[in-house]
């Protein structure tokens, strides 16, 4: 049921401490999609239901692909990918179905598809960056769904993905004030069995080449996408790591897990600094191209360092888990 080890998901979140929103009024468990292709628990569409339905219907009519869209307050403390996968499995979505879940209070969204979905990872990522994220960055919830449907339709037809006509300044359906500061998407691997260890995840494998001596500079849009993907990849890994470390500490004690706790804290420091840089890049004050390139380079370097730091202690933690598992035999 997955592109690799579960449903393929694309996760976005603004997780830096300084950007975290207030707690949601209530948690949302994985939902039933009995109401059709659109499930809106927070009044996100604001009277634009017919526009969204029209875009979804056209995608289904032209390509027999169904896009389901869900708006909730948050994902019940789960990772966005896990929540969406559970919802997709619970509702029996098939290989030509996609699920876009948006948590308006938690400032997260995800797109979940089956491993045999007719669009490649690269095409899904392209639709996300061109047709979904611009709308989400302005709290245009309906525009994001419309952009996703039109983007998938364009990719399946072999056309260029149209940019979404964003309606800026859309009110947050429940908070009514602060918009999403920043949303980007990442195609990441999320196993249905996330209970394996917090390091069983997609990890960054080092910063890509960015203008070393004798090599041409990576085009700025490409560098931006690389930084955004690695940033969200690192964010998702650290979120999962925090949850699993809590269980590990309860099982093994503070002393046994101190190395992992310290590594996670240092990685979070790098992640938060990276989010602040991303926020500066996306605010209303423009940077010169050299300034922008330097900031993106720093994001990549910090996120790579954070991932490498976690990787360095992953084997030790696995040995600790294995020792406990084999204790009765010993």
XYZ file of C-alpha atoms in Angstrom:
330
model
C 0.000 0.000 0.000
C 2.993 2.275 -0.021
C 5.413 3.692 -2.509
C 8.184 2.225 -0.339
C 7.331 1.236 3.229
C 3.944 2.821 3.704
C 1.909 5.484 2.064
C 4.148 8.063 0.400
C 3.624 11.358 2.141
C 4.594 14.945 1.635
C 4.829 16.732 4.934
C 5.097 20.396 5.746
C 5.363 22.017 9.164
C 6.692 25.163 10.819
C 8.076 23.636 14.001
C 10.523 26.181 15.390
C 9.735 27.168 18.956
C 9.230 30.780 17.978
C 6.721 29.841 15.307
C 4.643 27.291 17.204
C 0.925 28.175 17.279
C -1.288 28.070 20.312
C -2.702 24.682 21.270
C -5.728 23.604 19.277
C -9.111 23.591 20.907
C -9.369 19.829 20.473
C -7.511 17.013 18.780
C -8.698 15.364 15.598
C -8.459 11.616 15.216
C -8.237 10.111 11.698
C -11.619 10.815 10.144
C -14.246 8.990 8.114
C -14.634 10.342 4.586
C -18.351 9.618 4.502
C -19.201 13.145 3.363
C -17.446 12.723 0.018
C -14.198 14.066 -1.336
C -14.191 17.146 0.928
C -14.307 16.959 4.721
C -14.171 20.369 6.389
C -14.286 20.251 10.196
C -13.129 23.848 10.716
C -15.074 25.907 8.172
C -11.957 26.436 6.098
C -13.619 26.734 2.697
C -15.644 29.813 3.560
C -18.347 29.393 0.933
C -16.057 28.153 -1.849
C -17.202 24.548 -1.651
C -18.566 24.573 -5.196
C -15.239 25.784 -6.643
C -13.353 23.026 -4.896
C -15.890 20.379 -5.880
C -15.700 21.467 -9.524
C -11.908 21.112 -9.601
C -12.044 17.687 -7.943
C -14.773 16.498 -10.301
C -12.782 17.539 -13.355
C -9.718 15.627 -12.160
C -11.868 12.533 -11.640
C -13.694 12.906 -14.963
C -10.533 13.443 -17.013
C -8.196 10.944 -15.374
C -10.198 8.755 -12.979
C -8.135 10.098 -10.111
C -9.910 11.067 -6.890
C -8.426 13.721 -4.648
C -9.810 13.737 -1.102
C -9.292 16.883 0.966
C -9.611 17.059 4.754
C -9.405 20.166 6.954
C -8.981 19.677 10.712
C -7.559 21.634 13.641
C -4.589 19.342 14.271
C -3.358 15.788 13.844
C -3.910 14.554 17.418
C -0.246 14.667 18.344
C 0.708 12.306 15.526
C 3.007 13.200 12.683
C 1.095 14.555 9.716
C 2.180 11.602 7.592
C 1.023 9.004 10.126
C -2.333 10.720 10.565
C -2.949 10.868 6.817
C -1.822 7.281 6.260
C -4.157 6.062 9.000
C -7.034 8.023 7.490
C -6.319 6.689 4.000
C -6.106 3.095 5.220
C -9.175 3.473 7.421
C -11.215 4.625 4.439
C -9.801 2.106 1.977
C -8.341 4.587 -0.485
C -6.895 2.970 -3.593
C -3.987 3.400 -5.942
C -5.660 6.180 -7.937
C -6.707 8.120 -4.844
C -4.812 10.926 -3.112
C -5.481 12.444 0.292
C -4.517 16.026 1.148
C -4.904 16.709 4.878
C -4.562 20.249 6.248
C -4.334 20.997 9.988
C -5.118 24.699 10.188
C -4.234 25.263 13.848
C -1.161 23.005 13.870
C 0.179 24.650 10.705
C 0.795 21.350 8.953
C -0.332 19.576 5.832
C 0.433 16.360 4.041
C -0.365 14.613 0.777
C -0.637 10.832 0.962
C -0.776 8.520 -2.063
C -0.403 4.818 -2.773
C 2.875 3.449 -4.158
C 1.166 2.885 -7.529
C -0.281 6.381 -7.823
C 0.093 7.488 -11.467
C 2.319 10.496 -10.688
C 5.987 10.253 -9.726
C 7.488 11.796 -6.592
C 9.044 14.565 -8.660
C 5.711 15.496 -10.228
C 3.934 15.449 -6.888
C 6.639 17.719 -5.514
C 6.284 20.070 -8.475
C 2.530 20.407 -7.957
C 3.116 21.067 -4.272
C 5.620 23.856 -4.809
C 3.803 25.513 -7.717
C 0.108 25.005 -7.020
C -0.409 24.149 -3.325
C 2.086 25.972 -1.146
C 1.496 29.511 -2.464
C -2.155 29.220 -1.417
C -1.375 27.691 1.974
C 1.176 30.408 2.694
C -1.685 32.940 2.473
C -4.233 30.809 4.355
C -6.139 30.293 1.109
C -7.372 26.834 2.089
C -9.781 26.446 -0.821
C -7.150 27.667 -3.262
C -4.772 24.953 -2.072
C -7.290 22.200 -2.873
C -8.116 23.750 -6.237
C -4.424 24.152 -7.016
C -3.738 20.515 -6.129
C -6.549 19.238 -8.369
C -5.567 21.436 -11.303
C -1.894 20.652 -10.814
C -2.443 16.890 -10.866
C -4.684 17.282 -13.903
C -1.943 19.213 -15.708
C 0.780 16.695 -14.853
C -1.387 13.774 -15.954
C -2.145 15.604 -19.219
C 1.482 16.493 -19.884
C 0.925 20.231 -19.475
C 2.771 22.760 -17.348
C 1.333 23.067 -13.851
C -0.613 26.338 -13.596
C 0.145 28.614 -10.683
C -2.749 29.093 -8.295
C -4.617 32.395 -8.191
C -4.050 33.089 -4.514
C -6.523 35.161 -2.559
C -4.203 36.877 -0.057
C -5.253 37.738 3.461
C -7.755 34.928 3.879
C -8.775 34.711 7.520
C -7.796 31.725 9.610
C -11.031 29.814 10.161
C -10.613 29.374 13.901
C -7.893 31.771 15.056
C -8.912 34.631 12.805
C -5.519 36.280 12.914
C -2.014 35.010 12.310
C -1.511 33.401 8.904
C 0.823 30.600 8.152
C 4.290 32.131 8.254
C 5.671 29.595 5.888
C 4.785 26.281 4.312
C 6.861 24.099 2.085
C 6.492 20.515 1.139
C 8.705 17.539 1.384
C 8.325 14.119 -0.133
C 9.408 11.913 2.781
C 9.173 8.258 3.691
C 6.795 7.390 6.491
C 6.476 3.739 7.476
C 3.061 2.579 8.664
C 4.984 1.032 11.560
C 6.526 4.218 12.959
C 6.938 2.430 16.276
C 10.255 1.089 14.976
C 12.898 3.545 16.320
C 12.875 7.281 15.886
C 15.813 7.014 13.535
C 13.982 4.658 11.147
C 13.150 7.477 8.811
C 14.252 9.369 5.740
C 17.447 11.228 6.635
C 19.503 13.897 4.990
C 22.635 12.523 3.359
C 24.752 15.660 3.204
C 24.572 19.031 1.560
C 24.383 19.018 -2.242
C 27.091 20.653 -4.310
C 26.615 24.387 -4.274
C 29.248 26.116 -6.362
C 32.493 24.460 -5.279
C 35.626 25.651 -7.052
C 35.474 24.801 -10.734
C 31.751 23.981 -10.638
C 28.855 26.219 -11.696
C 26.591 27.548 -8.966
C 23.370 25.651 -8.437
C 20.517 27.821 -9.782
C 18.945 29.757 -6.934
C 15.437 28.189 -7.346
C 17.001 24.720 -7.180
C 19.026 25.677 -4.117
C 15.847 27.015 -2.506
C 14.046 23.730 -3.126
C 16.982 21.734 -1.764
C 17.069 23.806 1.410
C 13.292 23.590 1.871
C 13.206 19.834 1.385
C 16.075 19.193 3.776
C 14.610 21.588 6.339
C 11.263 19.815 6.406
C 12.917 16.413 6.305
C 14.910 17.348 9.385
C 11.837 18.797 11.090
C 9.836 15.614 10.564
C 12.741 13.484 11.839
C 13.170 15.572 14.984
C 9.444 15.573 15.721
C 9.397 11.779 15.507
C 12.612 11.590 17.516
C 11.138 13.653 20.352
C 8.114 11.400 20.631
C 10.103 8.182 20.555
C 12.784 9.460 22.928
C 10.100 9.975 25.547
C 9.225 6.299 25.380
C 12.904 5.336 25.388
C 13.614 7.422 28.491
C 10.698 5.819 30.303
C 11.988 2.377 29.363
C 15.741 2.776 29.852
C 16.061 5.758 32.198
C 17.649 9.195 31.893
C 21.233 8.002 32.280
C 21.030 5.425 29.505
C 19.482 7.878 27.061
C 21.483 10.989 27.967
C 23.608 10.805 24.809
C 20.512 10.685 22.648
C 18.844 13.487 24.620
C 21.877 15.744 24.202
C 22.175 14.981 20.477
C 18.504 15.728 19.951
C 18.772 19.040 21.828
C 21.727 20.149 19.699
C 19.930 19.132 16.512
C 16.862 21.121 17.568
C 19.060 24.185 18.051
C 20.265 23.896 14.457
C 16.719 23.284 13.241
C 15.295 26.323 15.016
C 18.052 28.527 13.623
C 17.252 27.177 10.160
C 13.572 28.010 10.553
C 14.440 31.556 11.557
C 16.520 31.902 8.404
C 13.651 30.516 6.329
C 11.291 33.012 7.922
C 13.624 35.880 7.021
C 13.800 34.638 3.435
C 10.012 34.598 3.195
C 9.241 37.924 4.850
C 8.514 41.165 3.021
C 12.131 42.397 3.138
C 13.977 41.287 -0.017
C 17.547 40.010 0.058
C 20.134 40.271 -2.676
C 20.929 37.068 -4.544
C 24.272 36.578 -2.710
C 22.558 37.134 0.643
C 19.773 34.706 -0.236
C 22.247 32.098 -1.455
C 24.305 32.405 1.743
C 21.205 31.979 3.929
C 20.072 28.920 1.966
C 23.568 27.451 2.261
C 23.432 27.897 6.017
C 20.042 26.170 6.222
C 21.412 23.191 4.301
C 24.563 23.035 6.418
C 22.687 23.254 9.712
C 20.089 20.635 8.725
C 22.769 18.311 7.397
C 24.668 18.669 10.665
C 21.517 17.984 12.672
C 20.799 14.795 10.722
C 24.394 13.591 10.931
C 24.381 14.169 14.671
C 21.308 11.971 15.059
C 22.721 9.357 12.708
C 25.870 9.157 14.816
C 23.967 7.855 17.851
C 21.417 5.716 16.003
C 23.546 2.543 16.050
C 24.244 2.870 19.780
C 20.568 3.210 20.514
C 19.722 0.171 18.412
C 22.271 -1.833 20.394
C 20.632 -0.691 23.628
C 17.217 -1.776 22.373
C 18.623 -5.109 21.203
C 20.271 -5.727 24.557
C 16.989 -5.203 26.380
C 15.141 -7.404 23.883
C 17.636 -10.244 24.427
C 17.764 -9.880 28.199
C 15.676 -13.023 28.891
C 18.019 -15.120 26.738
C 21.100 -13.650 28.398
